[in-house]
Amino acid sequence: MESIYLDYAATTPLRAEVRESILSAWSEFGNPSSMHRWGRRARTRLEEARERLAAVLGARRREVIFTGSGTESDNLAVLGRWRTWRRGEGASGSAGAVVCSAVEHRAVLGAVRAAGADGAAVVILGVDREGRVDSGSLEEALSARPAIVSVMWANNEVGTVQPVRELAERCREAGIVFHSDAVQAFGRERIRMDELPCDLLTVSAHKIGGPTGVGALYLRDGVELEPLVHGGGQEAGLRAGTEAVGAAVGFAIAAELAEREREAEAARLESLRDHLQTGLLERLPGTVVNGGNAPRLPHILNLSIPEVDREMLLMSLDLEGIGASSGSACRSGTAEPSHVLAAMGRGIAGETPLRLSLGRDTTAAEIEEAVDRIAGVVGRLRALAEA
Ligand code: PLP
């Protein structure tokens, strides 16, 4: 039985071109901070990678900070900004706040909670039944003059795309720093920082065919951040530690490839995703699509399936050779309900969420086969539960 990977939102296979570029970078060595020729060669590689990633993002080279992951970039944005605020505006004794949406990835929610433990008032923006942030609630939140507003570009569980331009413009008008976590959207949506009043943006390599262990934070010129990692002055003093040159090179190549193929690939994935959705809704009565009535990323489908046990479903799908998840990868394996579906008013007891996410290697034949196998598994589990 051929296995079918439908968990590209968790991570993606390393692309062959990316592997080549990393191996080539790894065949050399040198610390980019060293003055000698080995160091200068490593520095050149690193700065070339930064330049190429910046070009994809419509940014300047110095506005791209390499980090170890999307999670680290989110933390640097939220906590780094909060600490800057506390030292500056906060020093006069005024109360500070940090704002994010209720459907953020746990990387942002965790950083926001940490800021809360450090004295920030935490404001969580609610979403509608499709997972979209209500811009009215932003108005109210802005009156607290927060240190930062963080709203993701698109959600990792349901794929819902947020009205980022509108939110960023509103924050810019109010003079409030705006951050967006674009880990899932990068490579799938058009993201140009020279066309958007967004101050901070998070991206990660392993979601687009790049390596794990490298992310980046776009940091608009003039926006101040306090580093979270102290030591040497690497990455403009914002992220101490000898840079992972090979990983940065791989990230830049993956980003260029993803951007070059973005439009054609998004159309292909959307059509495959819609086939998967139609096929499963036909075969599994009572199933509902979460986030299906708002603008949605092309590769994510989130379903609520009644009358099946979550653990049993994921285990049985794995036995059938299907890699899927019940939501975000970092929550798989726990019985905790999805905070995203709960915020959308959809986390109903007795319904099991299933996230299927597609990618570069997904084929039409796999989608046909996946519909059969998933419908078969659900049917068998329901029959067992009734017996
Ligand atoms: N933000 C979102 C929306 C994500 O989907 C993920 C990963 O699942 C992250 C942040 C964390 O990225 P990383 O795995 O690079 O730490």
Short mmCIF file of C-alpha atoms and ligand atoms in Angstrom, two decimals:
data_model
loop_
_atom_site.label_atom_id
_atom_site.label_comp_id
_atom_site.label_asym_id
_atom_site.label_seq_id
_atom_site.Cartn_x
_atom_site.Cartn_y
_atom_site.Cartn_z
CA MET A 1 0.00 0.00 0.00
CA GLU A 2 1.41 3.38 -1.02
CA SER A 3 1.50 5.90 1.78
CA ILE A 4 -0.12 9.30 1.23
CA TYR A 5 1.26 12.29 3.10
CA LEU A 6 -1.42 14.89 3.77
CA ASP A 7 0.27 16.87 6.53
CA TYR A 8 2.25 19.51 4.61
CA ALA A 9 1.09 22.18 7.07
CA ALA A 10 3.14 20.34 9.73
CA THR A 11 6.26 20.12 7.60
CA THR A 12 7.34 19.51 4.01
CA PRO A 13 10.00 17.32 2.42
CA LEU A 14 13.30 19.03 1.67
CA ARG A 15 13.46 19.95 -2.01
CA ALA A 16 16.28 18.39 -4.05
CA GLU A 17 17.59 21.81 -5.18
CA VAL A 18 17.61 22.97 -1.56
CA ARG A 19 19.47 19.87 -0.40
CA GLU A 20 22.09 20.49 -3.10
CA SER A 21 22.57 24.10 -2.03
CA ILE A 22 22.92 23.13 1.64
CA LEU A 23 25.43 20.37 0.88
CA SER A 24 27.45 22.78 -1.19
CA ALA A 25 27.45 25.36 1.63
CA TRP A 26 28.35 22.65 4.14
CA SER A 27 31.29 21.49 2.05
CA GLU A 28 32.95 24.74 3.12
CA PHE A 29 33.37 26.06 6.62
CA GLY A 30 34.08 29.31 8.34
CA ASN A 31 32.60 31.50 11.01
CA PRO A 32 30.93 34.52 9.35
CA SER A 33 32.29 36.73 12.13
CA SER A 34 35.93 35.77 11.47
CA MET A 35 38.13 38.27 9.62
CA HIS A 36 40.14 35.72 7.61
CA ARG A 37 39.27 34.28 4.19
CA TRP A 38 37.27 31.34 5.64
CA GLY A 39 35.17 33.73 7.64
CA ARG A 40 34.75 36.17 4.76
CA ARG A 41 33.61 33.36 2.46
CA ALA A 42 30.99 32.24 5.02
CA ARG A 43 29.89 35.86 5.46
CA THR A 44 29.46 36.25 1.71
CA ARG A 45 27.30 33.11 1.55
CA LEU A 46 25.18 34.28 4.48
CA GLU A 47 24.66 37.79 3.12
CA GLU A 48 23.82 36.41 -0.32
CA ALA A 49 21.15 34.22 1.29
CA ARG A 50 19.80 37.22 3.19
CA GLU A 51 19.72 39.30 -0.01
CA ARG A 52 17.83 36.58 -1.90
CA LEU A 53 15.27 36.01 0.86
CA ALA A 54 14.83 39.79 1.18
CA ALA A 55 14.21 40.06 -2.59
CA VAL A 56 11.44 37.43 -2.37
CA LEU A 57 9.86 39.37 0.51
CA GLY A 58 10.19 42.76 -1.17
CA ALA A 59 12.43 43.83 1.69
CA ARG A 60 15.90 45.33 2.14
CA ARG A 61 18.71 42.97 3.07
CA ARG A 62 19.23 44.56 6.49
CA GLU A 63 15.54 44.04 7.31
CA VAL A 64 15.88 40.23 7.35
CA ILE A 65 17.00 38.59 10.62
CA PHE A 66 17.72 34.85 10.52
CA THR A 67 16.48 32.90 13.54
CA GLY A 68 16.21 29.23 14.49
CA SER A 69 12.50 28.78 13.70
CA GLY A 70 9.17 30.44 13.09
CA THR A 71 8.52 30.02 16.80
CA GLU A 72 11.65 31.99 17.68
CA SER A 73 10.76 34.75 15.21
CA ASP A 74 7.29 35.06 16.76
CA ASN A 75 8.81 35.27 20.24
CA LEU A 76 11.38 37.83 19.14
CA ALA A 77 8.67 39.97 17.56
CA VAL A 78 6.20 39.89 20.45
CA LEU A 79 8.48 39.76 23.48
CA GLY A 80 11.26 41.81 21.89
CA ARG A 81 8.76 44.55 21.12
CA TRP A 82 7.11 44.34 24.55
CA ARG A 83 10.47 44.69 26.31
CA THR A 84 11.39 47.67 24.13
CA TRP A 85 8.08 49.31 25.01
CA ARG A 86 8.53 48.61 28.72
CA ARG A 87 11.97 50.21 28.68
CA GLY A 88 10.77 53.22 26.65
CA GLU A 89 7.13 54.35 26.89
CA GLY A 90 6.54 52.02 29.86
CA ALA A 91 9.30 53.60 31.96
CA SER A 92 7.06 56.59 32.66
CA GLY A 93 4.69 54.29 34.50
CA SER A 94 1.95 54.02 31.88
CA ALA A 95 0.22 50.64 31.63
CA GLY A 96 1.16 48.59 28.59
CA ALA A 97 -0.71 46.04 26.53
CA VAL A 98 -0.08 43.41 23.87
CA VAL A 99 -2.77 42.34 21.42
CA CYS A 100 -3.20 39.19 19.34
CA SER A 101 -6.01 37.19 17.79
CA ALA A 102 -7.63 34.19 19.46
CA VAL A 103 -6.55 31.89 16.63
CA GLU A 104 -2.79 32.55 16.67
CA HIS A 105 -0.30 29.71 16.65
CA ARG A 106 0.89 28.76 20.11
CA ALA A 107 4.23 30.43 19.35
CA VAL A 108 2.50 33.84 19.41
CA LEU A 109 0.01 32.96 22.14
CA GLY A 110 2.83 31.70 24.35
CA ALA A 111 4.90 34.85 23.80
CA VAL A 112 1.85 37.02 24.51
CA ARG A 113 1.22 35.12 27.74
CA ALA A 114 4.87 35.58 28.72
CA ALA A 115 4.48 39.34 28.16
CA GLY A 116 1.34 39.13 30.31
CA ALA A 117 3.32 37.47 33.11
CA ASP A 118 5.78 40.35 32.73
CA GLY A 119 3.11 42.98 33.37
CA ALA A 120 1.44 43.55 29.98
CA ALA A 121 -2.33 43.66 29.79
CA VAL A 122 -3.26 40.94 27.29
CA VAL A 123 -6.00 41.69 24.77
CA ILE A 124 -7.24 38.79 22.64
CA LEU A 125 -9.20 39.68 19.51
CA GLY A 126 -12.17 37.41 18.82
CA VAL A 127 -12.95 35.88 15.42
CA ASP A 128 -16.14 35.06 13.53
CA ARG A 129 -17.34 31.54 12.66
CA GLU A 130 -14.90 31.42 9.74
CA GLY A 131 -11.96 32.43 11.90
CA ARG A 132 -11.64 36.03 10.66
CA VAL A 133 -10.65 38.77 13.06
CA ASP A 134 -13.30 41.37 13.64
CA SER A 135 -11.77 44.74 12.71
CA GLY A 136 -14.19 46.47 15.11
CA SER A 137 -12.53 44.71 18.02
CA LEU A 138 -9.16 46.02 16.81
CA GLU A 139 -10.44 49.60 17.15
CA GLU A 140 -11.24 49.00 20.79
CA ALA A 141 -7.87 47.30 21.40
CA LEU A 142 -5.98 50.21 19.82
CA SER A 143 -7.38 52.61 22.37
CA ALA A 144 -5.14 50.86 24.96
CA ARG A 145 -2.11 52.04 22.86
CA PRO A 146 -0.59 48.51 22.84
CA ALA A 147 3.13 47.82 22.38
CA ILE A 148 2.28 45.46 19.52
CA VAL A 149 -0.64 43.95 17.62
CA SER A 150 0.03 40.47 16.24
CA VAL A 151 -2.42 38.85 13.80
CA MET A 152 -1.39 35.88 11.67
CA TRP A 153 -1.53 36.08 7.88
CA ALA A 154 -3.36 32.77 7.65
CA ASN A 155 -4.30 30.10 10.13
CA ASN A 156 -2.44 26.80 10.31
CA GLU A 157 -5.43 24.67 11.35
CA VAL A 158 -8.25 25.90 9.13
CA GLY A 159 -6.37 27.98 6.51
CA THR A 160 -8.46 31.14 6.98
CA VAL A 161 -6.67 34.21 5.60
CA GLN A 162 -6.91 37.35 7.75
CA PRO A 163 -7.55 40.86 6.41
CA VAL A 164 -3.89 41.67 7.10
CA ARG A 165 -3.66 44.74 4.88
CA GLU A 166 -6.67 46.35 6.54
CA LEU A 167 -5.40 45.55 10.04
CA ALA A 168 -1.85 46.70 9.26
CA GLU A 169 -3.11 49.97 7.76
CA ARG A 170 -5.24 50.68 10.79
CA CYS A 171 -2.29 50.03 13.13
CA ARG A 172 -0.02 52.22 11.00
CA GLU A 173 -2.54 55.09 11.17
CA ALA A 174 -2.70 54.68 14.93
CA GLY A 175 1.11 54.51 15.22
CA ILE A 176 1.07 50.97 16.66
CA VAL A 177 3.61 48.30 15.67
CA PHE A 178 1.98 45.45 13.70
CA HIS A 179 3.34 41.89 13.38
CA SER A 180 2.03 39.06 11.25
CA ASP A 181 2.93 35.37 11.51
CA ALA A 182 3.10 34.33 7.85
CA VAL A 183 4.56 30.86 8.42
CA GLN A 184 1.70 29.11 6.59
CA ALA A 185 1.01 31.86 4.07
CA PHE A 186 4.59 32.33 2.86
CA GLY A 187 5.03 30.70 -0.55
CA ARG A 188 1.27 30.46 -1.00
CA GLU A 189 0.11 34.07 -0.89
CA ARG A 190 1.65 37.17 -2.44
CA ILE A 191 3.65 38.77 0.36
CA ARG A 192 5.54 41.96 -0.48
CA MET A 193 6.69 44.04 2.43
CA ASP A 194 7.26 47.06 0.15
CA GLU A 195 3.50 47.08 -0.53
CA LEU A 196 2.27 46.62 3.02
CA PRO A 197 2.44 48.78 6.16
CA CYS A 198 3.42 45.78 8.26
CA ASP A 199 6.38 46.25 10.64
CA LEU A 200 7.28 42.67 11.54
CA LEU A 201 6.67 39.38 9.71
CA THR A 202 7.54 35.79 10.60
CA VAL A 203 8.49 33.12 8.04
CA SER A 204 9.90 29.60 8.41
CA ALA A 205 11.84 27.42 5.95
CA HIS A 206 10.53 23.93 6.63
CA LYS A 207 6.97 24.75 5.54
CA ILE A 208 8.15 25.51 1.99
CA GLY A 209 10.57 22.69 1.18
CA GLY A 210 13.46 24.20 3.15
CA PRO A 211 15.29 22.77 6.16
CA THR A 212 14.06 22.70 9.75
CA GLY A 213 15.99 24.81 12.22
CA VAL A 214 15.84 28.13 10.37
CA GLY A 215 13.28 30.90 10.32
CA ALA A 216 13.43 34.60 9.68
CA LEU A 217 11.93 37.77 11.03
CA TYR A 218 11.32 40.70 8.73
CA LEU A 219 11.97 43.83 10.77
CA ARG A 220 11.10 47.14 9.15
CA ASP A 221 13.86 49.72 9.24
CA GLY A 222 13.46 51.91 12.29
CA VAL A 223 11.43 49.46 14.41
CA GLU A 224 13.29 48.74 17.63
CA LEU A 225 13.42 45.31 19.26
CA GLU A 226 15.16 44.03 22.34
CA PRO A 227 16.99 40.73 21.72
CA LEU A 228 15.91 37.60 23.58
CA VAL A 229 19.23 35.79 23.12
CA HIS A 230 22.29 37.60 24.45
CA GLY A 231 25.92 37.08 23.51
CA GLY A 232 27.74 38.10 20.34
CA GLY A 233 26.46 40.81 18.03
CA GLN A 234 25.23 38.52 15.25
CA GLU A 235 22.08 39.32 13.23
CA ALA A 236 22.32 43.06 13.93
CA GLY A 237 22.62 42.31 17.64
CA LEU A 238 19.17 40.70 17.68
CA ARG A 239 20.10 37.03 17.72
CA ALA A 240 23.43 36.07 19.25
CA GLY A 241 25.03 32.80 18.18
CA THR A 242 27.14 31.73 15.19
CA GLU A 243 24.88 31.79 12.17
CA ALA A 244 23.72 28.52 10.50
CA VAL A 245 24.99 29.48 7.05
CA GLY A 246 23.92 26.26 5.27
CA ALA A 247 20.38 26.48 6.65
CA ALA A 248 20.10 30.14 5.62
CA VAL A 249 21.30 29.30 2.10
CA GLY A 250 18.72 26.49 1.88
CA PHE A 251 15.97 28.79 3.12
CA ALA A 252 16.73 31.40 0.45
CA ILE A 253 16.68 28.82 -2.36
CA ALA A 254 13.42 27.28 -1.07
CA ALA A 255 11.84 30.75 -0.89
CA GLU A 256 12.86 31.62 -4.46
CA LEU A 257 11.51 28.32 -5.81
CA ALA A 258 8.25 28.64 -3.87
CA GLU A 259 7.75 32.18 -5.12
CA ARG A 260 8.50 31.26 -8.73
CA GLU A 261 5.93 28.44 -8.66
CA ARG A 262 3.47 30.11 -6.31
CA GLU A 263 0.58 31.05 -8.59
CA ALA A 264 0.49 27.83 -10.64
CA GLU A 265 0.97 25.68 -7.56
CA ALA A 266 -1.72 27.51 -5.57
CA ALA A 267 -4.24 26.94 -8.40
CA ARG A 268 -3.30 23.25 -8.64
CA LEU A 269 -3.54 22.69 -4.89
CA GLU A 270 -6.81 24.55 -4.60
CA SER A 271 -8.38 22.35 -7.25
CA LEU A 272 -7.06 19.17 -5.57
CA ARG A 273 -8.21 20.41 -2.15
CA ASP A 274 -11.69 21.14 -3.53
CA HIS A 275 -11.87 17.60 -4.96
CA LEU A 276 -10.88 16.19 -1.60
CA GLN A 277 -13.49 18.31 0.13
CA THR A 278 -16.31 17.40 -2.28
CA GLY A 279 -15.40 13.71 -2.21
CA LEU A 280 -15.31 13.51 1.57
CA LEU A 281 -18.50 15.53 2.09
CA GLU A 282 -20.31 13.16 -0.29
CA ARG A 283 -19.03 10.05 1.42
CA LEU A 284 -19.28 11.24 5.03
CA PRO A 285 -22.71 12.66 5.78
CA GLY A 286 -22.83 15.07 8.72
CA THR A 287 -19.27 16.29 8.11
CA VAL A 288 -18.73 20.05 8.08
CA VAL A 289 -15.91 22.18 6.67
CA ASN A 290 -14.29 24.59 9.13
CA GLY A 291 -13.34 27.94 7.64
CA GLY A 292 -14.66 27.10 4.19
CA ASN A 293 -16.63 30.33 3.64
CA ALA A 294 -13.78 32.82 4.01
CA PRO A 295 -10.67 33.36 1.89
CA ARG A 296 -8.61 30.25 2.61
CA LEU A 297 -5.09 29.00 1.90
CA PRO A 298 -5.18 26.62 -1.08
CA HIS A 299 -3.57 23.63 0.64
CA ILE A 300 -5.53 23.27 3.88
CA LEU A 301 -8.82 21.45 4.50
CA ASN A 302 -10.24 21.21 8.01
CA LEU A 303 -13.25 18.99 8.64
CA SER A 304 -15.34 18.16 11.69
CA ILE A 305 -16.42 14.54 11.47
CA PRO A 306 -19.16 13.34 13.82
CA GLU A 307 -19.28 9.97 15.58
CA VAL A 308 -15.62 8.99 15.48
CA ASP A 309 -12.99 9.03 18.19
CA ARG A 310 -10.05 11.35 17.49
CA GLU A 311 -7.20 9.10 18.55
CA MET A 312 -8.77 6.10 16.83
CA LEU A 313 -9.22 8.09 13.64
CA LEU A 314 -5.63 9.32 13.45
CA MET A 315 -4.20 5.92 14.37
CA SER A 316 -6.40 4.11 11.85
CA LEU A 317 -5.52 6.61 9.13
CA ASP A 318 -1.84 6.03 9.87
CA LEU A 319 -2.38 2.26 9.58
CA GLU A 320 -4.02 2.95 6.22
CA GLY A 321 -0.91 4.85 5.16
CA ILE A 322 -2.40 8.33 5.47
CA GLY A 323 -0.48 11.07 7.29
CA ALA A 324 -3.00 13.59 8.64
CA SER A 325 -3.48 15.57 11.82
CA SER A 326 -6.29 16.72 14.03
CA GLY A 327 -5.09 20.32 13.94
CA SER A 328 -1.70 21.77 14.68
CA ALA A 329 1.22 19.31 14.77
CA CYS A 330 2.39 20.52 18.17
CA ARG A 331 -0.93 19.51 19.70
CA SER A 332 -1.23 16.08 18.06
CA GLY A 333 -0.96 13.41 20.69
CA THR A 334 -2.70 15.48 23.35
CA ALA A 335 -6.41 15.35 24.05
CA GLU A 336 -6.59 19.13 24.32
CA PRO A 337 -9.35 20.61 22.15
CA SER A 338 -8.39 23.09 19.42
CA HIS A 339 -8.32 26.71 20.65
CA VAL A 340 -8.82 27.74 17.02
CA LEU A 341 -12.08 25.82 16.55
CA ALA A 342 -13.23 26.89 20.03
CA ALA A 343 -12.68 30.57 19.12
CA MET A 344 -14.69 30.00 15.93
CA GLY A 345 -17.53 28.53 17.99
CA ARG A 346 -17.02 25.18 16.29
CA GLY A 347 -15.27 22.94 18.78
CA ILE A 348 -18.33 20.78 19.35
CA ALA A 349 -18.13 17.73 21.62
CA GLY A 350 -18.71 14.54 19.65
CA GLU A 351 -17.12 15.93 16.49
CA THR A 352 -13.56 15.09 15.54
CA PRO A 353 -11.51 17.69 13.69
CA LEU A 354 -9.33 16.42 10.86
CA ARG A 355 -6.78 18.61 9.08
CA LEU A 356 -5.65 17.46 5.67
CA SER A 357 -2.95 19.58 4.03
CA LEU A 358 -1.56 19.20 0.54
CA GLY A 359 1.77 20.03 -1.05
CA ARG A 360 4.09 19.82 -4.03
CA ASP A 361 4.11 16.04 -4.28
CA THR A 362 0.34 15.60 -3.88
CA THR A 363 -1.26 14.13 -7.01
CA ALA A 364 -4.86 13.78 -8.26
CA ALA A 365 -4.55 9.99 -7.97
CA GLU A 366 -3.53 10.34 -4.31
CA ILE A 367 -6.56 12.52 -3.63
CA GLU A 368 -8.94 9.93 -5.16
CA GLU A 369 -7.29 7.20 -3.13
CA ALA A 370 -7.30 9.30 0.06
CA VAL A 371 -11.07 9.89 -0.23
CA ASP A 372 -11.62 6.13 -0.45
CA ARG A 373 -9.33 5.28 2.43
CA ILE A 374 -10.58 8.04 4.76
CA ALA A 375 -14.25 7.24 4.05
CA GLY A 376 -13.48 3.53 4.60
CA VAL A 377 -11.75 4.17 7.94
CA VAL A 378 -14.55 6.43 9.24
CA GLY A 379 -17.18 3.89 8.15
CA ARG A 380 -15.39 1.04 9.94
CA LEU A 381 -14.88 3.07 13.12
CA ARG A 382 -18.53 4.04 13.21
CA ALA A 383 -19.61 0.43 12.69
CA LEU A 384 -17.29 -0.66 15.50
CA ALA A 385 -18.68 2.01 17.83
CA GLU A 386 -22.23 0.84 17.11
CA ALA A 387 -21.46 -2.88 17.56
N1 PLP B 1 3.25 29.86 13.14
C1 PLP B 1 2.45 29.08 12.40
C2 PLP B 1 1.21 29.66 11.80
C3 PLP B 1 2.79 27.74 12.17
O1 PLP B 1 1.99 26.97 11.43
C4 PLP B 1 3.97 27.23 12.75
C5 PLP B 1 4.35 25.81 12.60
O2 PLP B 1 3.48 24.95 12.60
C6 PLP B 1 4.77 28.10 13.50
C7 PLP B 1 4.39 29.40 13.68
C8 PLP B 1 6.05 27.64 14.12
O3 PLP B 1 7.06 27.51 13.14
P1 PLP B 1 8.35 26.59 13.41
O4 PLP B 1 7.89 25.18 13.25
O5 PLP B 1 9.32 27.01 12.36
O6 PLP B 1 8.80 26.88 14.78
#
